[in-house]
Every structure is written in structure tokens, then in C-alpha cells.
JSON list of C-alpha atoms in Angstrom, two decimals:
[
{"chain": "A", "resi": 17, "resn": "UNK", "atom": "CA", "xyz": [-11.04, -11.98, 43.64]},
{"chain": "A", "resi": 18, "resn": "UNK", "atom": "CA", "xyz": [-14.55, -11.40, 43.35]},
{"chain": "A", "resi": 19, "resn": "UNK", "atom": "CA", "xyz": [-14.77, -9.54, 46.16]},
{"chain": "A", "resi": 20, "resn": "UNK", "atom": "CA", "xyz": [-12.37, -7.48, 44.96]},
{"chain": "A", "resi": 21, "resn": "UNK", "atom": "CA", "xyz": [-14.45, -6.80, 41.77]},
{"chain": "A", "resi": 22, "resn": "UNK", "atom": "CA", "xyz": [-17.54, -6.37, 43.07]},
{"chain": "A", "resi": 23, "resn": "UNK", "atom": "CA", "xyz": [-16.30, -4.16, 45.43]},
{"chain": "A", "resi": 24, "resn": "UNK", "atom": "CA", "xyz": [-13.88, -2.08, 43.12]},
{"chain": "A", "resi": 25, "resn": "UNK", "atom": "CA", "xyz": [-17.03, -1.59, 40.95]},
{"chain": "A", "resi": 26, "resn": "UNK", "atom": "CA", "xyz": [-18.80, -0.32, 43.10]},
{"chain": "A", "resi": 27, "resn": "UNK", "atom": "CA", "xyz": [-15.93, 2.17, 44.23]},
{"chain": "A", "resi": 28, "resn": "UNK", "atom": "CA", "xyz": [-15.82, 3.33, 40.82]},
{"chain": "A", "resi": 29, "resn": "UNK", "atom": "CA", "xyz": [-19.11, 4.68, 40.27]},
{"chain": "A", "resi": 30, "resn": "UNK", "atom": "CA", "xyz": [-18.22, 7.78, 41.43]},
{"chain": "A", "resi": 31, "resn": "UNK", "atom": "CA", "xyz": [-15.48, 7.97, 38.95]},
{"chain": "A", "resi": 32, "resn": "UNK", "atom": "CA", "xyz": [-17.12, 6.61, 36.08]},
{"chain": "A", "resi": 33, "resn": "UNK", "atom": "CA", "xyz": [-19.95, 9.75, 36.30]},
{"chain": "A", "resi": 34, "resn": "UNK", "atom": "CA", "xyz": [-16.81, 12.24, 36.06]},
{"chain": "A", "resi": 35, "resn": "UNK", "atom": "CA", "xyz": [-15.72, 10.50, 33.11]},
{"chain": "A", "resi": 36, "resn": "UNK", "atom": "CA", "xyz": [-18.95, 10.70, 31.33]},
{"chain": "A", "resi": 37, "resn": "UNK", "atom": "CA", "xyz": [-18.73, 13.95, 31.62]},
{"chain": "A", "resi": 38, "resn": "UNK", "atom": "CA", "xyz": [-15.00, 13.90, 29.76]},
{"chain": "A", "resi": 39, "resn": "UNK", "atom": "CA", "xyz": [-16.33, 11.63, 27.58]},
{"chain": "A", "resi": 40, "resn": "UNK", "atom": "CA", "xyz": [-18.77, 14.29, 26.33]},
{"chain": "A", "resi": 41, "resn": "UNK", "atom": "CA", "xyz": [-16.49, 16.36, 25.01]},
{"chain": "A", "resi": 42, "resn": "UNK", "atom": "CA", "xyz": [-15.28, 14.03, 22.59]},
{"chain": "A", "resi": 43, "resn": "UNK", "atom": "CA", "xyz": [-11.47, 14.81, 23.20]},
{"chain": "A", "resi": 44, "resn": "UNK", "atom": "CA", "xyz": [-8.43, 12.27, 22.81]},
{"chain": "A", "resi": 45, "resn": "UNK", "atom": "CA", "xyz": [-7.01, 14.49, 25.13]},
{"chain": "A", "resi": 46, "resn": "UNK", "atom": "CA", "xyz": [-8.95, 13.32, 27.96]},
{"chain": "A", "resi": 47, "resn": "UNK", "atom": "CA", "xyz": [-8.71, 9.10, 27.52]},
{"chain": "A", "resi": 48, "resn": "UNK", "atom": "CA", "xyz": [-5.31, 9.60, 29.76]},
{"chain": "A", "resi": 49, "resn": "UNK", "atom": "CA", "xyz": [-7.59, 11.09, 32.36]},
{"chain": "A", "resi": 50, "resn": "UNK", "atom": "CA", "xyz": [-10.46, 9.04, 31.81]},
{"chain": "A", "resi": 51, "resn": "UNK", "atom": "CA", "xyz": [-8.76, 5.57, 32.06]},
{"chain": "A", "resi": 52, "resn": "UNK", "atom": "CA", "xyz": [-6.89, 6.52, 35.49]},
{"chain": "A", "resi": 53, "resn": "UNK", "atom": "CA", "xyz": [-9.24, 4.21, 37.60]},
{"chain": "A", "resi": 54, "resn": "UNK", "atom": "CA", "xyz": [-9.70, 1.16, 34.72]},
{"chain": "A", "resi": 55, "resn": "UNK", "atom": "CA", "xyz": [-5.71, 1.07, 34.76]},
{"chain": "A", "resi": 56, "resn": "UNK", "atom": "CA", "xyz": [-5.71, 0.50, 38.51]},
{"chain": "A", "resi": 57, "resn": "UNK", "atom": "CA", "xyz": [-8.25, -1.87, 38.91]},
{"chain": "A", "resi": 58, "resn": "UNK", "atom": "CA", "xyz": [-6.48, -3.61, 35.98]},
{"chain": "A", "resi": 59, "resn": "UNK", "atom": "CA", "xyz": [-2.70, -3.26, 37.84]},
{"chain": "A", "resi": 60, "resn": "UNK", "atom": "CA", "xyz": [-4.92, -4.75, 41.40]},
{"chain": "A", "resi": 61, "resn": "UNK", "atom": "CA", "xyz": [-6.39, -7.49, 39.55]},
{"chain": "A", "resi": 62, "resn": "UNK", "atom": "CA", "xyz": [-2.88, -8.73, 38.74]},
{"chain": "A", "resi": 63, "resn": "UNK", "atom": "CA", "xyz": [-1.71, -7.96, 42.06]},
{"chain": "A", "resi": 64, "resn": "UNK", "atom": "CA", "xyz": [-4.41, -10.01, 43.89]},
{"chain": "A", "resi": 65, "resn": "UNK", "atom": "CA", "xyz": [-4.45, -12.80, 41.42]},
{"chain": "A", "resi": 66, "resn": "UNK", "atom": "CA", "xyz": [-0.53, -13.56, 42.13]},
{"chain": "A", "resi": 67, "resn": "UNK", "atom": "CA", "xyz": [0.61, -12.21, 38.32]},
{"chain": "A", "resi": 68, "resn": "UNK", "atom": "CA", "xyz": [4.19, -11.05, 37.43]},
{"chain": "A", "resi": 69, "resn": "UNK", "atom": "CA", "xyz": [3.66, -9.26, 34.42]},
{"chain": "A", "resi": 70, "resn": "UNK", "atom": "CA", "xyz": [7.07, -8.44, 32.85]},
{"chain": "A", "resi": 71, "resn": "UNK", "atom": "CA", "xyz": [6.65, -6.09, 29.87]},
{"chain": "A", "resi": 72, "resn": "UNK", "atom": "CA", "xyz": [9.41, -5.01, 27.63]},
{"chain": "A", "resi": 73, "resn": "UNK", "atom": "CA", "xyz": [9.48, -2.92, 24.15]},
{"chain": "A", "resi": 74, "resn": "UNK", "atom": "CA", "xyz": [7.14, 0.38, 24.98]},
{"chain": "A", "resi": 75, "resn": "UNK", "atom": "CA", "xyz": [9.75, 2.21, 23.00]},
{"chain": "A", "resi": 76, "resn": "UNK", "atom": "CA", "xyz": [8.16, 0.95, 20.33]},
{"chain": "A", "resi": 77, "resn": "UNK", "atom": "CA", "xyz": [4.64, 2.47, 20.82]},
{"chain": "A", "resi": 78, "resn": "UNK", "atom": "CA", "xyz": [4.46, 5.95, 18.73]},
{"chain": "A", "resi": 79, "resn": "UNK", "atom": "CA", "xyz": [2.42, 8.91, 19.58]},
{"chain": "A", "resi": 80, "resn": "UNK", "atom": "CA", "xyz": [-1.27, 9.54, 18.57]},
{"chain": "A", "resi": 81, "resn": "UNK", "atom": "CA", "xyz": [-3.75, 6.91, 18.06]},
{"chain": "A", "resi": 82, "resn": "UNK", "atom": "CA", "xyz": [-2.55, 3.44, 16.76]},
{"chain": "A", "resi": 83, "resn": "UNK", "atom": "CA", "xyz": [-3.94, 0.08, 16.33]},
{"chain": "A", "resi": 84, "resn": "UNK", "atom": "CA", "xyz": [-2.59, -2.61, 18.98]},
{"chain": "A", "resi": 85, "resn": "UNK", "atom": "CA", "xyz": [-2.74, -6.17, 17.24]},
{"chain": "A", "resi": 86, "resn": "UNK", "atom": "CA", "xyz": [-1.90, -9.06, 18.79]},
{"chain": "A", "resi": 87, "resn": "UNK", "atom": "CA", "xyz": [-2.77, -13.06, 20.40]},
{"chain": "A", "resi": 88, "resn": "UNK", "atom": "CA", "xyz": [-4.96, -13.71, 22.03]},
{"chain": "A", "resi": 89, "resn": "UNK", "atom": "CA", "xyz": [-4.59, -16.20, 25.27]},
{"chain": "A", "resi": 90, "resn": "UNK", "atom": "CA", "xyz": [-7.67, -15.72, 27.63]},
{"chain": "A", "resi": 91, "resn": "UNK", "atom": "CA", "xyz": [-9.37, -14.12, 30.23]},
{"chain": "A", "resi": 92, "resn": "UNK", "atom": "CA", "xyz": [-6.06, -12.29, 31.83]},
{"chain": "A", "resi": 93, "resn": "UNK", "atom": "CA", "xyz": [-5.28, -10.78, 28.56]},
{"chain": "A", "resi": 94, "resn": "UNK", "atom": "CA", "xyz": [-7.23, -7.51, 28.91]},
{"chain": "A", "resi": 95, "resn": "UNK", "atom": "CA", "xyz": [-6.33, -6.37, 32.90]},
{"chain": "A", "resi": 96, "resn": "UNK", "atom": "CA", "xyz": [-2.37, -7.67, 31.37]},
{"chain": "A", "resi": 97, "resn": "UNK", "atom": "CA", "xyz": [-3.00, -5.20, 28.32]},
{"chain": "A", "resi": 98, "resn": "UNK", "atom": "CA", "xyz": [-4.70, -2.28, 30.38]},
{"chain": "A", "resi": 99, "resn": "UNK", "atom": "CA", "xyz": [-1.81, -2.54, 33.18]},
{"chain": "A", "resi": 100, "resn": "UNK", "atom": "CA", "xyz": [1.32, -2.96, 30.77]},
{"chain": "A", "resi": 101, "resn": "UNK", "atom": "CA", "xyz": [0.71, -0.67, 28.13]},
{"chain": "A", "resi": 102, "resn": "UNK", "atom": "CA", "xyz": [1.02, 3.06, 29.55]},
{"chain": "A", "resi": 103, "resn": "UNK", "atom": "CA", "xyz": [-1.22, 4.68, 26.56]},
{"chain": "A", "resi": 104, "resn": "UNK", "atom": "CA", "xyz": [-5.23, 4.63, 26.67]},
{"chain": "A", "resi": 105, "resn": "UNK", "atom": "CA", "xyz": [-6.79, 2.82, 24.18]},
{"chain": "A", "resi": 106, "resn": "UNK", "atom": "CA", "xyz": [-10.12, 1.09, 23.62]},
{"chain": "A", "resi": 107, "resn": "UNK", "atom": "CA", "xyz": [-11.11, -2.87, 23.09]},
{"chain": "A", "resi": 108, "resn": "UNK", "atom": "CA", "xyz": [-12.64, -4.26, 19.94]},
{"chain": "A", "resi": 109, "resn": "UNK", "atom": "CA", "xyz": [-15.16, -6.82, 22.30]},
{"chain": "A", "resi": 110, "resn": "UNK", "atom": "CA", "xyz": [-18.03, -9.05, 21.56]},
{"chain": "A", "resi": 111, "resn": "UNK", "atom": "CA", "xyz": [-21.35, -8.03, 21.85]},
{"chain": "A", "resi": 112, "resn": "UNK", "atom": "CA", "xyz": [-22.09, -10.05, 25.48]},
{"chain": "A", "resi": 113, "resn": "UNK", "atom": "CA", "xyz": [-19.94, -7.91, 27.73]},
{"chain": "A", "resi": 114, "resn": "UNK", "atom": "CA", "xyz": [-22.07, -4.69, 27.15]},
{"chain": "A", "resi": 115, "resn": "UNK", "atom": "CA", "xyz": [-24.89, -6.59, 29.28]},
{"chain": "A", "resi": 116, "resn": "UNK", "atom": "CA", "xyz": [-22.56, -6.47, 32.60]},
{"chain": "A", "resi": 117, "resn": "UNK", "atom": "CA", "xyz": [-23.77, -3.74, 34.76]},
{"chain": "A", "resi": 118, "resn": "UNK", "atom": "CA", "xyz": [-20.89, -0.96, 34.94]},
{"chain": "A", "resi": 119, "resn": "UNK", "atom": "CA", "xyz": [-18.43, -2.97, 33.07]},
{"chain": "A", "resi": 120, "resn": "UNK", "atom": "CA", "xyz": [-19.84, -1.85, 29.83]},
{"chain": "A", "resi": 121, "resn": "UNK", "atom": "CA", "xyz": [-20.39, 1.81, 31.34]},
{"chain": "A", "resi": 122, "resn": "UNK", "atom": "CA", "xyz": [-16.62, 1.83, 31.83]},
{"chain": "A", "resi": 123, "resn": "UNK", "atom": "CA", "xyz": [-15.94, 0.21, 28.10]},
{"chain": "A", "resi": 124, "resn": "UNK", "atom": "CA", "xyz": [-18.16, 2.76, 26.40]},
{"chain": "A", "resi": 125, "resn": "UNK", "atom": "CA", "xyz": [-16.08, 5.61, 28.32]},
{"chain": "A", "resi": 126, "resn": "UNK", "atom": "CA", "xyz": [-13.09, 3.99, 27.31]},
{"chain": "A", "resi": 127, "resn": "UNK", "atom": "CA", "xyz": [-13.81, 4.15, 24.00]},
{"chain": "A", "resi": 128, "resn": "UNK", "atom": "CA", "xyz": [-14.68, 0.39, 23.28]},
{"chain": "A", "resi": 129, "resn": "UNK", "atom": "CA", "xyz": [-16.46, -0.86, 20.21]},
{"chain": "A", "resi": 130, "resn": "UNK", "atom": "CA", "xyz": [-19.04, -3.91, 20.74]},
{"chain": "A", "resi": 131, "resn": "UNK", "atom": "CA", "xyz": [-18.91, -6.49, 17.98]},
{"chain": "A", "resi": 132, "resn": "UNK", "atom": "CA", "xyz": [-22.13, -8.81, 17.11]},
{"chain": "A", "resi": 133, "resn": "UNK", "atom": "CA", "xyz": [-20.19, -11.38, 15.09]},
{"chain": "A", "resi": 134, "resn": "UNK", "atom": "CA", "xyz": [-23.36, -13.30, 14.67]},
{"chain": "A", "resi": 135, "resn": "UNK", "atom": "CA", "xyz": [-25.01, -9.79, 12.55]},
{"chain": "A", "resi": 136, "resn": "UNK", "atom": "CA", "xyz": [-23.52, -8.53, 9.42]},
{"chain": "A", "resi": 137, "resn": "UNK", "atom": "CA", "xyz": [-24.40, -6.08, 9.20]},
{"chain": "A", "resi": 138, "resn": "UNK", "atom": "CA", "xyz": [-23.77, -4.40, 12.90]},
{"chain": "A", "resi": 139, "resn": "UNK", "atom": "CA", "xyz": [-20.53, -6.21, 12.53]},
{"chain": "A", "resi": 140, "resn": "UNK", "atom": "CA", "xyz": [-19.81, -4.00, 9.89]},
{"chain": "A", "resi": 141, "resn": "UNK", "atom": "CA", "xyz": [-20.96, -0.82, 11.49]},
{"chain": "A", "resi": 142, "resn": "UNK", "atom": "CA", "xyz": [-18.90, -1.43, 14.73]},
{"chain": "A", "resi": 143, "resn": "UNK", "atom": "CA", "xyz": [-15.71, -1.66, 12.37]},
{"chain": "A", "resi": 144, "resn": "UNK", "atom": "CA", "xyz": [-16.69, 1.43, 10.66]},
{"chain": "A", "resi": 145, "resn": "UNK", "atom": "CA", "xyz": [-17.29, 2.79, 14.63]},
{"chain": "A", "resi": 146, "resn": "UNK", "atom": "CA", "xyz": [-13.65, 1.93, 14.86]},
{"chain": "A", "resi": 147, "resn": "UNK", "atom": "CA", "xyz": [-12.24, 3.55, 12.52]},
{"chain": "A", "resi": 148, "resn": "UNK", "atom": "CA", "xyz": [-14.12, 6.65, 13.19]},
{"chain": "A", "resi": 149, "resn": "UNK", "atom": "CA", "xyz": [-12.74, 6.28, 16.87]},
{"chain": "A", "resi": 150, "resn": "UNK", "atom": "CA", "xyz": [-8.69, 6.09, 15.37]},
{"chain": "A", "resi": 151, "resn": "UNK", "atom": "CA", "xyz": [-9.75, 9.23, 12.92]},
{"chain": "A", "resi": 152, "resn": "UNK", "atom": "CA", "xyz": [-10.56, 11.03, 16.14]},
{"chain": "A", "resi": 153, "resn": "UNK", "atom": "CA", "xyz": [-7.68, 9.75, 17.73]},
{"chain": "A", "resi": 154, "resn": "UNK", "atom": "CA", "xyz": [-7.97, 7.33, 19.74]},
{"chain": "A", "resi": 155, "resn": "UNK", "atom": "CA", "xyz": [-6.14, 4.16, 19.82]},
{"chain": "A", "resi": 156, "resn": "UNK", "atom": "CA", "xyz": [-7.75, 1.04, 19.56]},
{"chain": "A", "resi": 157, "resn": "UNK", "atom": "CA", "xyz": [-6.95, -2.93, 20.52]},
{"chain": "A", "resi": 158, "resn": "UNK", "atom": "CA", "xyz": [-7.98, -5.91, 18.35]},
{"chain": "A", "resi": 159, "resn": "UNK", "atom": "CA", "xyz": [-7.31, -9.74, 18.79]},
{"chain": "A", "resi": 160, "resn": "UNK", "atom": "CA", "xyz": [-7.50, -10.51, 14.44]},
{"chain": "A", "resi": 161, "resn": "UNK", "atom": "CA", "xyz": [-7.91, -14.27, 15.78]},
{"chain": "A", "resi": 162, "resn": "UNK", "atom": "CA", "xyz": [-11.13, -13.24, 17.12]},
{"chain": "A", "resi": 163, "resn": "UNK", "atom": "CA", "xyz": [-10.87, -16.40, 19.86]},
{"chain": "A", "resi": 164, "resn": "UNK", "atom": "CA", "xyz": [-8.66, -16.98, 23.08]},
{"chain": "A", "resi": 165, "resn": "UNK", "atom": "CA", "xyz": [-6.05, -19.32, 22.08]},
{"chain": "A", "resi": 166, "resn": "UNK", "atom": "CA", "xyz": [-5.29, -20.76, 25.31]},
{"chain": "A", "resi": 167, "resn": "UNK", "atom": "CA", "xyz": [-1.46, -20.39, 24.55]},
{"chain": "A", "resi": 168, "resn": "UNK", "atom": "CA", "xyz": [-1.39, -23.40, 22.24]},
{"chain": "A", "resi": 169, "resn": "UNK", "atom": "CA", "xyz": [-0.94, -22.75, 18.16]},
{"chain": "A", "resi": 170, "resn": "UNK", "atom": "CA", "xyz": [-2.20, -19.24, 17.25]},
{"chain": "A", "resi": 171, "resn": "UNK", "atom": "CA", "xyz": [-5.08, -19.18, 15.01]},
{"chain": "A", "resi": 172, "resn": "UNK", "atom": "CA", "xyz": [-5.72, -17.67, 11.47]},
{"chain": "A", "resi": 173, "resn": "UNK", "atom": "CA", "xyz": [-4.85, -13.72, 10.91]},
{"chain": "A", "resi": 174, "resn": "UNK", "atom": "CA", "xyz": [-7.48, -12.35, 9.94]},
{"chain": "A", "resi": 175, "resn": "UNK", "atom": "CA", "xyz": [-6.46, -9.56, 7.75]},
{"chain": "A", "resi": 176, "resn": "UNK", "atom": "CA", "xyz": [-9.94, -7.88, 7.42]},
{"chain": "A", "resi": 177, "resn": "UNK", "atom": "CA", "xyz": [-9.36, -7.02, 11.10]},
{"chain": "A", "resi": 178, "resn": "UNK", "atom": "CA", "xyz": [-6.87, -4.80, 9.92]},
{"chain": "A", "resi": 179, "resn": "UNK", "atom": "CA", "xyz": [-9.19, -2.49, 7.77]},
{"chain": "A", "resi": 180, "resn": "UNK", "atom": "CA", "xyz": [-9.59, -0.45, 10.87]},
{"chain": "A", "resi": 181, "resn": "UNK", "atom": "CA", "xyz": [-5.76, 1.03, 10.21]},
{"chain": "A", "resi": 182, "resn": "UNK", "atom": "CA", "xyz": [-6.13, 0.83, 6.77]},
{"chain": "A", "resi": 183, "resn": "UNK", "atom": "CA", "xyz": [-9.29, 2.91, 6.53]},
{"chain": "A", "resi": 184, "resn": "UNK", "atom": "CA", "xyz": [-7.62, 5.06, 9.31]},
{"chain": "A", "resi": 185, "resn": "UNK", "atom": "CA", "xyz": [-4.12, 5.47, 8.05]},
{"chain": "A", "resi": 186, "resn": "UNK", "atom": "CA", "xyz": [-2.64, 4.71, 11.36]},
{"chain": "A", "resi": 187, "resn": "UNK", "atom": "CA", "xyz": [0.03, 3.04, 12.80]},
{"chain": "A", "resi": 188, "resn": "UNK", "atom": "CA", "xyz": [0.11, -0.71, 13.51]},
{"chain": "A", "resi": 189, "resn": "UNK", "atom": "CA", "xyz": [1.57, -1.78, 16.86]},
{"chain": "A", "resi": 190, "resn": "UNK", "atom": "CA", "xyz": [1.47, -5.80, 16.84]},
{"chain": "A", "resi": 191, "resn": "UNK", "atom": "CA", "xyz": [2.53, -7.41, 20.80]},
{"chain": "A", "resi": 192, "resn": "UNK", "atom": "CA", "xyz": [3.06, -10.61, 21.74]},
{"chain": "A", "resi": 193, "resn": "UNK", "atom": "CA", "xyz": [1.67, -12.16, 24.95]},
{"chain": "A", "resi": 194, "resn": "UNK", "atom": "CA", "xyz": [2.94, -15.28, 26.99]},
{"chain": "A", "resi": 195, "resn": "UNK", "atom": "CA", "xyz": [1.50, -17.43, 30.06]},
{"chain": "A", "resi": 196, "resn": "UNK", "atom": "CA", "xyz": [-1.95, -15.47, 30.85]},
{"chain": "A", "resi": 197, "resn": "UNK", "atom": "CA", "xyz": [-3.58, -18.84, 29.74]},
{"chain": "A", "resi": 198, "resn": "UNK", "atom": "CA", "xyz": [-1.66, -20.32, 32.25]},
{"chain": "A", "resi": 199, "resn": "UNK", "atom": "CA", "xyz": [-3.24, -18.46, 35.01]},
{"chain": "A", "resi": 200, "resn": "UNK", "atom": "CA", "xyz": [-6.57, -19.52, 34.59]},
{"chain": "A", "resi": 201, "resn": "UNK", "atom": "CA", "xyz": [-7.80, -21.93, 31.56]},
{"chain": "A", "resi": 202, "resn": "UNK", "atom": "CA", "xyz": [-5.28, -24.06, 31.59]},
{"chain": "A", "resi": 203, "resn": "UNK", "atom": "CA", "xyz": [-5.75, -24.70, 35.47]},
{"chain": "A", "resi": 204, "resn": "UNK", "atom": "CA", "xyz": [-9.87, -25.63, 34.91]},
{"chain": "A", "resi": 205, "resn": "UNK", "atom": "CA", "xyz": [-10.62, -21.84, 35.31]},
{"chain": "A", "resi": 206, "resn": "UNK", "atom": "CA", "xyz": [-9.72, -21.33, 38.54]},
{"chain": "A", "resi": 207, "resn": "UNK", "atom": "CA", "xyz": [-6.54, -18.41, 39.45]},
{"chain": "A", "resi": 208, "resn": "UNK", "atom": "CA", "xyz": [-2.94, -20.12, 39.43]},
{"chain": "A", "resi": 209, "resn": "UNK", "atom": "CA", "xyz": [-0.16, -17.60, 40.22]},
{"chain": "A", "resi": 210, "resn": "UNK", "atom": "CA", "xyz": [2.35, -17.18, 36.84]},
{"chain": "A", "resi": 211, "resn": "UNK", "atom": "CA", "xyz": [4.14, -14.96, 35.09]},
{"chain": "A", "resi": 212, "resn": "UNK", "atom": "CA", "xyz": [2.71, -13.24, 31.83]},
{"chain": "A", "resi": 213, "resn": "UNK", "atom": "CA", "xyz": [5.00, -11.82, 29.57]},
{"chain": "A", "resi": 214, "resn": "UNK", "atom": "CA", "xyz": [3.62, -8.90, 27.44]},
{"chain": "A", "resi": 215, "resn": "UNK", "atom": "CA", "xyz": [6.24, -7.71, 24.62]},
{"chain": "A", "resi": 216, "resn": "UNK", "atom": "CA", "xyz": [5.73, -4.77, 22.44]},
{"chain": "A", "resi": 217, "resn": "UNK", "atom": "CA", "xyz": [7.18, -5.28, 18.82]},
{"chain": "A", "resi": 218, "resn": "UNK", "atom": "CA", "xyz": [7.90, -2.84, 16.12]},
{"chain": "A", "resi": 219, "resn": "UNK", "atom": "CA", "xyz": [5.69, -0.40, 14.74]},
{"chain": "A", "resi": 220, "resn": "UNK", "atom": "CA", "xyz": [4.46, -0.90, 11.51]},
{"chain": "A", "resi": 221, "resn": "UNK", "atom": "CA", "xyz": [3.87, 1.97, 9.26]},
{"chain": "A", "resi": 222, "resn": "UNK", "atom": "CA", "xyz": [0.36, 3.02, 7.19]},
{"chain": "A", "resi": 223, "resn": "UNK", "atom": "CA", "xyz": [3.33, 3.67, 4.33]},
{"chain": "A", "resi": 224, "resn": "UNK", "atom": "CA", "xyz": [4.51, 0.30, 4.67]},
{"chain": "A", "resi": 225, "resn": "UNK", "atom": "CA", "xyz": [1.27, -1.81, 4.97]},
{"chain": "A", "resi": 226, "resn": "UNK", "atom": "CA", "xyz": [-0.36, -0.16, 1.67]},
{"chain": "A", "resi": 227, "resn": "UNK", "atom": "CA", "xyz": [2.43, -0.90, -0.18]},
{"chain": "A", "resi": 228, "resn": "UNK", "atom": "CA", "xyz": [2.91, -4.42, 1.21]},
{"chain": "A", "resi": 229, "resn": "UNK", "atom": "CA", "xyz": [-0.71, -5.17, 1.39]},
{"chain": "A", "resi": 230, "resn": "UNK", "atom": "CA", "xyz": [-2.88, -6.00, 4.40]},
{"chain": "A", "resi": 231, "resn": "UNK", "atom": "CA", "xyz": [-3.10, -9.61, 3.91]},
{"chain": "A", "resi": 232, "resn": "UNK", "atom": "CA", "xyz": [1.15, -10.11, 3.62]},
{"chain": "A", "resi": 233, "resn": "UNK", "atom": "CA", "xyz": [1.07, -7.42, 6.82]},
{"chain": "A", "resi": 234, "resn": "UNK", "atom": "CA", "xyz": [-1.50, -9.93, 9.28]},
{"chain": "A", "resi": 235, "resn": "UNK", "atom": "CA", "xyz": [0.81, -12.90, 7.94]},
{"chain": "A", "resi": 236, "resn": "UNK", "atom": "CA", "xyz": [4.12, -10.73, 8.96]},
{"chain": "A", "resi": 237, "resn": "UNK", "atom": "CA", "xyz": [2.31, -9.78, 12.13]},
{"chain": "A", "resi": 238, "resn": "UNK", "atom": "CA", "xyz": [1.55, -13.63, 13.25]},
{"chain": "A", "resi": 239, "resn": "UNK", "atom": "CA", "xyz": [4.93, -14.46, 12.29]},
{"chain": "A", "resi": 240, "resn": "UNK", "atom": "CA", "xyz": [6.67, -11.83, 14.15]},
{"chain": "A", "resi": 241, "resn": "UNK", "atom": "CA", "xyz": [4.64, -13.26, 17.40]},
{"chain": "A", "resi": 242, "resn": "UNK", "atom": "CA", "xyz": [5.21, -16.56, 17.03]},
{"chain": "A", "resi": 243, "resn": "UNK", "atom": "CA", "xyz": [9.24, -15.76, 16.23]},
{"chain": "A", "resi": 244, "resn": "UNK", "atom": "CA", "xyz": [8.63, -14.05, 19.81]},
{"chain": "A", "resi": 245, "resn": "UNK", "atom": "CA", "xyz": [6.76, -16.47, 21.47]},
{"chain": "A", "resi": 246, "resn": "UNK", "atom": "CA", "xyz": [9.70, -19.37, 20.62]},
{"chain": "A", "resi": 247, "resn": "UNK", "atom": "CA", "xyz": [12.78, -17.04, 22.01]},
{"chain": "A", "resi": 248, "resn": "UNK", "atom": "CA", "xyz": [10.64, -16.95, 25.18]},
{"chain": "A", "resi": 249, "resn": "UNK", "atom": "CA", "xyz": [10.35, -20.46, 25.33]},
{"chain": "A", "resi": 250, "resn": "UNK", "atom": "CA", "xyz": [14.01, -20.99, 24.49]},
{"chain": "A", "resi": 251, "resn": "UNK", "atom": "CA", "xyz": [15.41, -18.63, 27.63]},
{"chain": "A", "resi": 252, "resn": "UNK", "atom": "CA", "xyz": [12.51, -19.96, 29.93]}
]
């Protein structure tokens, strides 16, 4: 596996000058273009590390820019995300991962906001870089519980996560996912073959959360994934 990302770096530096070049022209249109090669490395990752990923419920993904809300497990969550859901979209990620070499090149093309939990005040301005990202349309992907989980008990909702549709007026698209902690933290970090099950739940609506409110919406939302999370459990 490291080889494999080393070396898959490396073979995307090519490809990552093109799409700076897309990137310039500050076009949605392009992100399909532009996240050709992250999507692949994301679908090999799985593929080397021994993952099944078994996604249902893309039906339920709109068109245009959305916000993608959902748990958080661990490390596998984001080449899982980037492989199972067809439409581009960007990460909200912490502040440390802009300091890897190419990794962050890739992010910023992609559309990724950096969050520095540990400022206020850049904290702020990356959410407001969100938003501005969904107004321009493209979709963005938040974990409101702002740790990994480790698929034990999720953690608290945060429903000031969800500002970035509010502010934006676009559609919330919450998913559930199941077993990527399995592959890795809870085996002492090192790869364990599994299955990760990635399921995409209803839409909800900007009409819908401003009338409900955001904090009733991020409750609904955590609700509606551990409802999810049990069935799978229950037909394992």
C-alpha cells in the first residue's frame, strides 16, 4: 500500500498540472473532469487494500451542488466516499493535511476547504470559503461530528456544520457508512480486508430544513444513520 501511494502520486503529477489549469477557470463544469484521476486512485486504494465496498441509494443524490453529511468511521472513509459516490465534490478537512506534498495540491483542485479548528477566526473563514464554493456550485462533504468514530456510538451533530447549506440554500444529502473502521483502527492500524457499506439516504430539501430548523435537521440526520446503521446490523 504505500508503494502504491507513493508511486500513484507521483504518476499523477502530470495530471494534477492539467487540472490547475481547469481549476483556473473557476467552472463547476470541469470538477467531473478534474477529479478523473483522485476517483481512481481512490477505487485502487480499495482494490489493493482487500475492500468490498457495496453502495446503494445514488438515486437519491440530486443535480447541482449539494452538501454530503454523514459519520464518520476513520481513515477509509474518504477513498470509500471518493470511489462510491459518482458526483465530484470537495472535503471539509483539518488544517494538517494541506502540509502533505501533492495531497493538498490535489485537495485544493478538488475544491477542498482546510479547517484550523484550533483558530476562530480562520475556522470561520473556511466555512464562509464553503459556502462560497456551494454558491458556485460545487458540492461539498462534511463529517458534523468533526472526529472518526471508529464505528462505535456516533458522536454529537453538530448543527453549526450545517450553516454551509443554510447560507447556501442547497440541498442536504446525509449517508450512512458501515465497517471502514474495521479495516484499519480497529485492527491496531494496520489493513484487514472487510466490507464497507456506504448508503445514500434521502435528500433533504433547503425548503424543508428552514422551516424545520437546522438544529431538529442534524438531530433527524443522526437519527436517520443510526436507524441505518441497526438494519445493517440486523441482516449482517
Amino acid at each position: 500500500m504505500f508503494f502504491y501511494l507513493c508511486g500513484y502520486l507521483l504518476y499523477s503529477l502530470p495530471s494534477l498540472a492539467k487540472a490547475k489549469k481547469l481549476h483556473a477557470e473557476n467552472n463547476a463544469k470541469n470538477d467531473e473532469k478534474i477529479q478523473v484521476v483522485p476517483k481512481k486512485w481512490a477505487a485502487g486504494f480499495l482494490k489493493h487494500s482487500g475492500c468490498t465496498l457495496e453502495v446503494s441509494g445514488l438515486e437519491n443524490i440530486p443535480d447541482g451542488p449539494v452538501l454530503f453529511v454523514g459519520n464518520h468511521e476513520g481513515d477509509f472513509d474518504v477513498p470509500v466516499l471518493m470511489a462510491g459516490i459518482p458526483k465530484p465534490f470537495g472535503f471539509i478537512s483539518k488544517i494538517e493535511v494541506k502540509k502533505i506534498p501533492i495531497v493538498a495540491g490535489w485537495m485544493e483542485m478538488m475544491n477542498c476547504v482546510f479547517l484550523d479548528r484550533s483558530d476562530r477566526r480562520a475556522a470561520i473563514q473556511s466555512i464562509r470559503d464553503g459556502i462560497k464554493k456551494l454558491k458556485n456550485g460545487h458540492s461539498v462533504l462534511i463529517f458534523p461530528e468533526g472526529t472518526r468514530n471508529r464505528g462505535k456510538e456516533l458522536g454529537e451533530f453538530k448543527a453549526g456544520s450545517l450553516r454551509l447549506a443554510k447560507d447556501s440554500k442547497v440541498p442536504i444529502v446525509p449517508f450512512m457508512i458501515q465497517g471502514s473502521a474495521d479495516m484499519f483502527e480497529n485492527n491496531q492500524n494496520r489493513i484487514k480486508p472487510g466490507t464497507v457499506k456506504l448508503v445514500i439516504l434521502p435528500a433533504i430539501s433547503a425548503e424543508y430544513y428552514e422551516e424545520a430548523g437546522m438544529e431538529q435537521v442534524a438531530n433527524q440526520i443522526k437519527a436517520a444513520i443510526n436507524e441505518e446503521r441497526d438494519q445493517h446490523v440486523k441482516g449482517a
